[in-house]
Short mmCIF file of C-alpha atoms in Angstrom, two decimals:
data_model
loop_
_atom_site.label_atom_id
_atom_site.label_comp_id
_atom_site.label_asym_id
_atom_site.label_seq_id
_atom_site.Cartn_x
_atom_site.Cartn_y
_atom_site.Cartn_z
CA UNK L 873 5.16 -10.56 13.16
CA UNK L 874 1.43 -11.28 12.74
CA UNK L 875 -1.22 -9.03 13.24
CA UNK L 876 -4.69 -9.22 15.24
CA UNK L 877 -6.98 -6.70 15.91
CA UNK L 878 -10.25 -6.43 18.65
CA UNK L 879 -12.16 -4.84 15.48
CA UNK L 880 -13.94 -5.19 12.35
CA UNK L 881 -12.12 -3.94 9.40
CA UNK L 882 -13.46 -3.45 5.80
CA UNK L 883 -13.38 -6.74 3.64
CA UNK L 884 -12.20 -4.52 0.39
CA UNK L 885 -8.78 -2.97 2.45
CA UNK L 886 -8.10 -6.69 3.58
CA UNK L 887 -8.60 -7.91 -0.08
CA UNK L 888 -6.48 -4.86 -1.15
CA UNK L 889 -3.53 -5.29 1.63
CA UNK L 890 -3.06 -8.80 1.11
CA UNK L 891 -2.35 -8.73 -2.72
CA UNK L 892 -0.34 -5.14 -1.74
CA UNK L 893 1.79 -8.25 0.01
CA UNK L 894 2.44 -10.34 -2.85
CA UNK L 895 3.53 -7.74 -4.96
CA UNK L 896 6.48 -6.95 -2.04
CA UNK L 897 7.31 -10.34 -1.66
CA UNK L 898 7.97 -10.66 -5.43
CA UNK L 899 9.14 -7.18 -5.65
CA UNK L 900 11.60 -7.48 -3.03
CA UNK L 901 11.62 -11.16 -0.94
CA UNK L 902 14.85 -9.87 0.73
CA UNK L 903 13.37 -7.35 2.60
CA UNK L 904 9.80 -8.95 2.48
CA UNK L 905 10.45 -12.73 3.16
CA UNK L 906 6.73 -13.57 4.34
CA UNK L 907 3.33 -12.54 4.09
CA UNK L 908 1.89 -11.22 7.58
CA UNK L 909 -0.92 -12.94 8.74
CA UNK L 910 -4.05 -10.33 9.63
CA UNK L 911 -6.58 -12.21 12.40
CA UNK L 912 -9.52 -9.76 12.79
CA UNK L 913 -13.09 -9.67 14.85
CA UNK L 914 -14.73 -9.58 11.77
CA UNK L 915 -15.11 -8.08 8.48
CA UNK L 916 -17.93 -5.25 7.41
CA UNK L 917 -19.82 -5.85 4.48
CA UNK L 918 -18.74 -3.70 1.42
CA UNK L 919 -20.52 -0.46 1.65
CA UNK L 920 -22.50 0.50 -2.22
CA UNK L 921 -21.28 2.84 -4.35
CA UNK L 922 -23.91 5.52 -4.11
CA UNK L 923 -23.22 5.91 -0.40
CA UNK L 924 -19.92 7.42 -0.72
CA UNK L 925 -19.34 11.09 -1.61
CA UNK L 926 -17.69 12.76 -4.33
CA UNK L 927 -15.26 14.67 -2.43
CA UNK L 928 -11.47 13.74 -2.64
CA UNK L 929 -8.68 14.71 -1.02
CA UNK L 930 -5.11 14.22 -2.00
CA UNK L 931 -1.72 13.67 -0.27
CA UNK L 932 0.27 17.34 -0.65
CA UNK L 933 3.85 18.11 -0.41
CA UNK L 934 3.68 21.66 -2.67
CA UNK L 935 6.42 19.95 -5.10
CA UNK L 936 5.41 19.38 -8.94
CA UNK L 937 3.42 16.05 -8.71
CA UNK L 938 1.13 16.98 -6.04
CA UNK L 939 0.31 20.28 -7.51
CA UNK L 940 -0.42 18.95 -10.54
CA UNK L 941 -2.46 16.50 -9.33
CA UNK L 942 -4.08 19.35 -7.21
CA UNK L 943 -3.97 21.81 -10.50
CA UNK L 944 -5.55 19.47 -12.85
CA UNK L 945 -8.20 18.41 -10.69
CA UNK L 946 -9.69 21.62 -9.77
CA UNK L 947 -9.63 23.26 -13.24
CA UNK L 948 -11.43 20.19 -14.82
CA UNK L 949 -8.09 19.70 -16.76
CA UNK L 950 -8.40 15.47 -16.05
CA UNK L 951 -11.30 15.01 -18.22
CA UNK L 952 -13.22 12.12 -17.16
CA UNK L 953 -11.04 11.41 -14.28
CA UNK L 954 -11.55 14.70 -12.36
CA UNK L 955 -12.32 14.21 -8.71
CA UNK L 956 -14.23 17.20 -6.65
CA UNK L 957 -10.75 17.89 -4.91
CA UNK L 958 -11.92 19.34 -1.73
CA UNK L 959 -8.75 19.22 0.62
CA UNK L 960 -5.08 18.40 0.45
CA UNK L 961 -3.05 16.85 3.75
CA UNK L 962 0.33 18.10 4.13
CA UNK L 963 2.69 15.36 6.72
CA UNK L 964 4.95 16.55 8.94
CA UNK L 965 7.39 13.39 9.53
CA UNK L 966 7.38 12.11 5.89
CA UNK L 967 10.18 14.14 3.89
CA UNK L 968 10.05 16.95 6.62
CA UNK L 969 11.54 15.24 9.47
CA UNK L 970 9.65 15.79 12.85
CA UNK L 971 12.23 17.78 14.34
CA UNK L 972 12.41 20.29 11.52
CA UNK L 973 9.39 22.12 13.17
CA UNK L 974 10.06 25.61 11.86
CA UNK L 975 11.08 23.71 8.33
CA UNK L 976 7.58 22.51 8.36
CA UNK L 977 5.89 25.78 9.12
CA UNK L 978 7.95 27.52 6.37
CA UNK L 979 6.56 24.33 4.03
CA UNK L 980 3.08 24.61 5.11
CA UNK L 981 3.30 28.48 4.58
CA UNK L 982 4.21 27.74 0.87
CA UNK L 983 2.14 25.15 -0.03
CA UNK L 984 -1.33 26.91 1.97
CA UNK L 985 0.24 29.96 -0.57
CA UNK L 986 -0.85 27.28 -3.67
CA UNK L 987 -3.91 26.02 -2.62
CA UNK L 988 -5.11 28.91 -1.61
CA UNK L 989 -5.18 29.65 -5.07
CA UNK L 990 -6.93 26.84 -6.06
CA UNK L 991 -9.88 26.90 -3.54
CA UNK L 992 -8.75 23.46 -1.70
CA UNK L 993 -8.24 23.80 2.16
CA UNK L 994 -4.99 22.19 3.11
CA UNK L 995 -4.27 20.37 6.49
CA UNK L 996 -1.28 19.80 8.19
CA UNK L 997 -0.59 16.09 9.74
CA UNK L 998 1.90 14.98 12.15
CA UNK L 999 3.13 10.76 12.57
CA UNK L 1000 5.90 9.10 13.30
CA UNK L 1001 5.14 6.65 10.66
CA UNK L 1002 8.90 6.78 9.81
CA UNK L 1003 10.64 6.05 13.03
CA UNK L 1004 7.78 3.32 13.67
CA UNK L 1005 8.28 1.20 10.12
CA UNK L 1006 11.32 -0.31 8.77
CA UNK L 1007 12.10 0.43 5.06
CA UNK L 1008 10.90 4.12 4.79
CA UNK L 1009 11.78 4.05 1.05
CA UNK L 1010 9.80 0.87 0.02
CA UNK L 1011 6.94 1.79 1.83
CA UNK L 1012 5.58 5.45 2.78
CA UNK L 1013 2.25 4.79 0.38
CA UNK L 1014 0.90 2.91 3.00
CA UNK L 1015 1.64 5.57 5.30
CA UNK L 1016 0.32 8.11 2.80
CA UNK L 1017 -2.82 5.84 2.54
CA UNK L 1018 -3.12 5.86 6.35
CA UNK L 1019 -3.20 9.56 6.65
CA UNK L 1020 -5.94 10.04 3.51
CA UNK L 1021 -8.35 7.60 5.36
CA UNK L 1022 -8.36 9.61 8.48
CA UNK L 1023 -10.34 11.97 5.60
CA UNK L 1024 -13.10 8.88 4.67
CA UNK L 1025 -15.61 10.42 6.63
CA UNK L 1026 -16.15 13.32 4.50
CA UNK L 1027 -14.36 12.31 1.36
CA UNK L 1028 -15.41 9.47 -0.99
CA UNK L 1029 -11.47 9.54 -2.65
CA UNK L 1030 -7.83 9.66 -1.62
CA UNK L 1031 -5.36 11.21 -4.49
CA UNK L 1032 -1.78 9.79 -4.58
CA UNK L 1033 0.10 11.45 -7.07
CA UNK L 1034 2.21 9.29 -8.89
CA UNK L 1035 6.24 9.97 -8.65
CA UNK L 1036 6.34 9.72 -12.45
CA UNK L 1037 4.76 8.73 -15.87
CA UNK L 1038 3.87 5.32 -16.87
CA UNK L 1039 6.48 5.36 -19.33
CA UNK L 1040 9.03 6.70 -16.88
CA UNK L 1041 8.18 4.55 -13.99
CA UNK L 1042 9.89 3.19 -11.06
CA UNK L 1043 8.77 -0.17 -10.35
CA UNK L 1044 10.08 -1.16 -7.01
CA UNK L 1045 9.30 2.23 -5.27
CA UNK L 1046 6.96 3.36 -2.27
CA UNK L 1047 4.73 4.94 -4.41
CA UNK L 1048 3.31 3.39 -7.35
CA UNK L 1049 0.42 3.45 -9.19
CA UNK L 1050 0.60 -0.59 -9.10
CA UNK L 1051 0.37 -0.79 -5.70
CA UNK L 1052 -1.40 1.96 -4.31
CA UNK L 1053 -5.02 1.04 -5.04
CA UNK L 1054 -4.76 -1.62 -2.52
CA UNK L 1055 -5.32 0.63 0.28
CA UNK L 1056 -8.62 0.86 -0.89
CA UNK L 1057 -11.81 0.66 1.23
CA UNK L 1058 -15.66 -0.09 0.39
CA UNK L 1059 -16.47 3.63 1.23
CA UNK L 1060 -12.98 4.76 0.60
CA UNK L 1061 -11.16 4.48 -2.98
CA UNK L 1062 -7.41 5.34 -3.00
CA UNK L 1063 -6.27 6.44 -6.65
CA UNK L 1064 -2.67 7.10 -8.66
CA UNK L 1065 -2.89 10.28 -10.08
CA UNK L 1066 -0.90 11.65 -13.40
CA UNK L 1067 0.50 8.58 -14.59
CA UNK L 1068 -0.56 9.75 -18.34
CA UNK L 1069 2.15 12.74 -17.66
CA UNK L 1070 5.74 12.93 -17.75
CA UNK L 1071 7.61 15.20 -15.01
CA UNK L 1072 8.15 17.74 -18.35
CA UNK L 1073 4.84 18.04 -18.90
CA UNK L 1074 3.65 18.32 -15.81
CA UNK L 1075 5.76 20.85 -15.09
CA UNK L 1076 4.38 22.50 -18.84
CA UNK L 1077 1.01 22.33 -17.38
CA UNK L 1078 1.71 24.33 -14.50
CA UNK L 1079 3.53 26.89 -16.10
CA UNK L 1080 -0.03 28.46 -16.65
CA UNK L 1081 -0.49 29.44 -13.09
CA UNK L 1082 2.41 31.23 -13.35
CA UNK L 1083 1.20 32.51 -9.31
CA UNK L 1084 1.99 28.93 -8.16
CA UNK L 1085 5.19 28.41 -9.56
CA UNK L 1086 7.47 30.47 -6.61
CA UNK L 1087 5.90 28.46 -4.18
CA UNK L 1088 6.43 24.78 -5.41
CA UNK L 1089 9.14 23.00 -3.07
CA UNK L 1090 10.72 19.59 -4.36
CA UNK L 1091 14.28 19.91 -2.58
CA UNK L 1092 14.58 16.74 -0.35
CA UNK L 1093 18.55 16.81 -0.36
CA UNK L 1094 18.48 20.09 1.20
CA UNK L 1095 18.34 21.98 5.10
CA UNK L 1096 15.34 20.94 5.95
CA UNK L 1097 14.23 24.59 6.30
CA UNK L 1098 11.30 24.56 4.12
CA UNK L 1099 13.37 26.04 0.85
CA UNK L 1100 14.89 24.80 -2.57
CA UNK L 1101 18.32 24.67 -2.05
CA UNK L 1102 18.85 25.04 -5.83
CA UNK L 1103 22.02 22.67 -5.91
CA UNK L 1104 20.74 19.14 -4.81
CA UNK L 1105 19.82 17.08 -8.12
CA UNK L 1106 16.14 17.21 -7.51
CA UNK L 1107 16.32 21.01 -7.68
CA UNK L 1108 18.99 21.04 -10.50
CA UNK L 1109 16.51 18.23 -12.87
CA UNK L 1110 13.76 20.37 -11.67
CA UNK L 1111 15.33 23.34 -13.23
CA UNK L 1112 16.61 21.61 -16.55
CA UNK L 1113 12.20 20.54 -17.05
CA UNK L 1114 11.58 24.31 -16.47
CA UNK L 1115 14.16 25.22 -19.18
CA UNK L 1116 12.76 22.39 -21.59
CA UNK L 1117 9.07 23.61 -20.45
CA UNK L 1118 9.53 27.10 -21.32
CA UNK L 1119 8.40 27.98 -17.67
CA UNK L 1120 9.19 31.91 -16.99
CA UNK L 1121 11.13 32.92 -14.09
CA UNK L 1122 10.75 33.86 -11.06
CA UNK L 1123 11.94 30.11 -10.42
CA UNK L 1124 11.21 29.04 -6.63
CA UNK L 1125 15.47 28.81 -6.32
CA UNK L 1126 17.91 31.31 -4.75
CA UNK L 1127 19.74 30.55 -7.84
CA UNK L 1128 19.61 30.00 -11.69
CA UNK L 1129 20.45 27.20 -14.11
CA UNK L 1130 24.38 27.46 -14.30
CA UNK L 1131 26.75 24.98 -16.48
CA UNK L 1132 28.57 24.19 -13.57
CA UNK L 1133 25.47 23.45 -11.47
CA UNK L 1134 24.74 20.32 -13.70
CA UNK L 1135 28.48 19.69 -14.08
CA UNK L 1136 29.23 19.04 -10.63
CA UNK L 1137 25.53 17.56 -9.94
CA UNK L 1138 26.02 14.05 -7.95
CA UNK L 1139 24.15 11.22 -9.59
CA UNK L 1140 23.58 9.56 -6.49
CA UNK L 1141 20.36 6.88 -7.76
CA UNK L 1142 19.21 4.91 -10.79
CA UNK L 1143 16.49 6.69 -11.60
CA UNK L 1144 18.51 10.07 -11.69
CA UNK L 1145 20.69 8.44 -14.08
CA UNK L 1146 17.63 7.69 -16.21
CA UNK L 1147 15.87 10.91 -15.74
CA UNK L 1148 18.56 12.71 -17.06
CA UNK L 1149 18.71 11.32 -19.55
CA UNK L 1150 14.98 11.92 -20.76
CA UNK L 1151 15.71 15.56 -20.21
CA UNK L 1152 18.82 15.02 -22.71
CA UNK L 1153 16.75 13.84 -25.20
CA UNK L 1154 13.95 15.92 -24.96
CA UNK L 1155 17.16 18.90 -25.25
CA UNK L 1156 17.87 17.56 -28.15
CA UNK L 1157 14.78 17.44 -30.02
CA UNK L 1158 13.80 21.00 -28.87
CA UNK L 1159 14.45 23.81 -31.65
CA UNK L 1160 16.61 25.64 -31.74
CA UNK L 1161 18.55 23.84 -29.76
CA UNK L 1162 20.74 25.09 -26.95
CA UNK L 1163 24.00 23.59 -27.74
CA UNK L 1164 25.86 24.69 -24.47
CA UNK L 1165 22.90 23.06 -22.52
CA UNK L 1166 22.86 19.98 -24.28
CA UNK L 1167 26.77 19.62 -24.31
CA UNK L 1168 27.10 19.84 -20.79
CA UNK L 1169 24.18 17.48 -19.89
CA UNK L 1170 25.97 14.95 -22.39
CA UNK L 1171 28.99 15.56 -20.43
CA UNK L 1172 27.59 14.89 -17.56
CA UNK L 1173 25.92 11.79 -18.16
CA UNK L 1174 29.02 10.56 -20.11
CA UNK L 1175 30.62 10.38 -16.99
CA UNK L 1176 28.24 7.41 -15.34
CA UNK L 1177 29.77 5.44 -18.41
CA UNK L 1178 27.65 3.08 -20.44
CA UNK L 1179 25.74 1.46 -17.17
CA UNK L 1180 24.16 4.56 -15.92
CA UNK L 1181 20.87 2.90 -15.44
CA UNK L 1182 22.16 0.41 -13.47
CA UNK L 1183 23.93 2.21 -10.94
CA UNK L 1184 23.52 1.02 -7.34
CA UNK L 1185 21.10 -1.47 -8.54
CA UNK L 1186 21.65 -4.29 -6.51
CA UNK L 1187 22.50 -2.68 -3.39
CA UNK L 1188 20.19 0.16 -3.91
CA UNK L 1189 23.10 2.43 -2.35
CA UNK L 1190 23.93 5.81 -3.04
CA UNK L 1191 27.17 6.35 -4.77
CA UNK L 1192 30.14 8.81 -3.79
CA UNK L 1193 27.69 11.91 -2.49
CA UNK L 1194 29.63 15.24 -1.90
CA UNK L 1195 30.22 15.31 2.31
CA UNK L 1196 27.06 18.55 2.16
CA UNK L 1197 25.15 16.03 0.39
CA UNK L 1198 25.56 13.01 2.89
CA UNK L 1199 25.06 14.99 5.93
CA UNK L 1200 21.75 16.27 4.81
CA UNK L 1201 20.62 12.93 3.50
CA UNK L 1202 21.39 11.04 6.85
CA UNK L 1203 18.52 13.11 8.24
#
């Protein structure tokens, strides 16, 4: 379906969208077969540089990326790349489903608990972005990317924090630091944030605001209450990077690290696959080496067999979930 609007829209974000197109289309042709075609009024002339303002905001969901993002900005830990983080956005009907209103509230609590620390005002967002598009996975940074412009009136700069590092990276994925600059406007610049950074050391980084660390939320496998349910695989590779970070507890879990946690941990993607086994050998190289840990992540991962990075590739299915698992993912 082709698109045509009654107004003007900025020459850059057309630019920007249409290559954000080709990269689909050769990405994925079999769930992008054609490029839409975008008739507007007219286009506005590119707005210069010195006009827009310094202050960014960034996407927050209170998990590990986004604080760091949010972390690293405000203590001048990015160097030459700092933005003057002003705000965050936290979006009800992205990960939090729209009818998990109190899980939202419980969410928002936590994460206004973080950047309340940092001096950034956080605001809360609602869309049904994700009952309104078709292939939620493949494309929520443009929905991320809609919500940060709503900001452009008072903000120069959107933050995206990226799901991984550039040496970890997931290609074909919503969010990537490939694609999302192409959301850009003339007055507006959207930027991928921590791509220099592995999950490990991101995680390392925020072990020095120890204060932040019981509120971070990453569970997405979970109730959607709000919490970590402690026994998903986010929450149990989450755990394994605070072990190999040193982080000290209190852990934001209503449990600890067990063998048997990672032992009976479905491997339901790819990229799960291949994340564990960075952590394995980043076990491995640590001194002195906990040989229960590492055995049992070996053990683990020995299981997938030799094509562990290419499970559920072609299909991108999830394979044999526990029946808890399925009925919270179907959400």
């Amino acid at each position: 379906m082709d698109l045509e609007t009654d107004f003007t829209v900025d020459a850059d974000l057309l630019d920007g969208v249409d290559h954000y197109q080709d990269v689909w289309h050769a990405w994925r042709p079999d769930l992008f077969r054609k490029k839409i075609k975008i008739t507007v009024t007219g286009e506005r002339s590119c707005a210069p540089p010195a006009s827009r303002t310094d202050a960014a905001v960034c996407a927050y969901s209170a998990g590990v990326d986004s604080t760091f993002t949010l972390a690293r900005h405000v203590t001048g830990a990015a160097g030459r790349g700092a933005r003057r983080l002003q705000s965050a956005v936290m979006v009800h009907g992205f990960d939090m489903p729209l009818d998990a209103a109190d899980g939202f509230r419980s969410l928002y609590h936590q994460g206004k608990s973080i950047t309340d620390q940092f001096g950034v005002s956080l605001f809360p967002v609602k869309t049904n972005w994700r009952q309104a598009v078709r292939n939620w996975e493949m494309t929520f940074a443009a929905g991320l990317a809609a919500t940060l412009h709503q900001f452009s009136g008072t903000h120069g700069t959107g933050l995206i924090a990226t799901e991984e590092s550039y040496a970890n990276s997931i290609a074909v994925w919503g969010n990537s630091f490939w694609t999302d600059r192409f959301f850009s406007s003339s007055g507006f610049r959207i930027e991928s944030d921590g791509g220099a950074f592995d999950r490990i050391e991101r995680v390392k980084f925020l072990s020095k605001h120890p204060s932040a660390i019981p509120h971070l939320r990453v569970c997405w496998a979970g109730p959607r209450n709000g919490e970590n349910c402690g026994i998903c695989p986010k929450c149990v590779l989450t755990k394994l990077n605070f072990v190999i970070a040193k982080v000290p507890e209190p852990w934001p879990f209503p449990q600890g690290l067990t063998y048997d946690l990672i032992r009976d941990m479905p491997i339901i993607t790819p990229w799960q696959a291949k994340f564990l086994g960075i952590i394995l050998a980043k076990l491995e190289e640590d001194q002195p080496v906990n040989r229960g840990l590492v055995a049992t992540v070996r053990e683990r991962l020995a299981r997938l067999g030799p094509d562990a990075s290419n499970l559920s590739r072609k299909s991108r299915s999830r394979i044999s979930a526990p029946k808890w698992l399925r009925s919270f993912t179907s959400h």
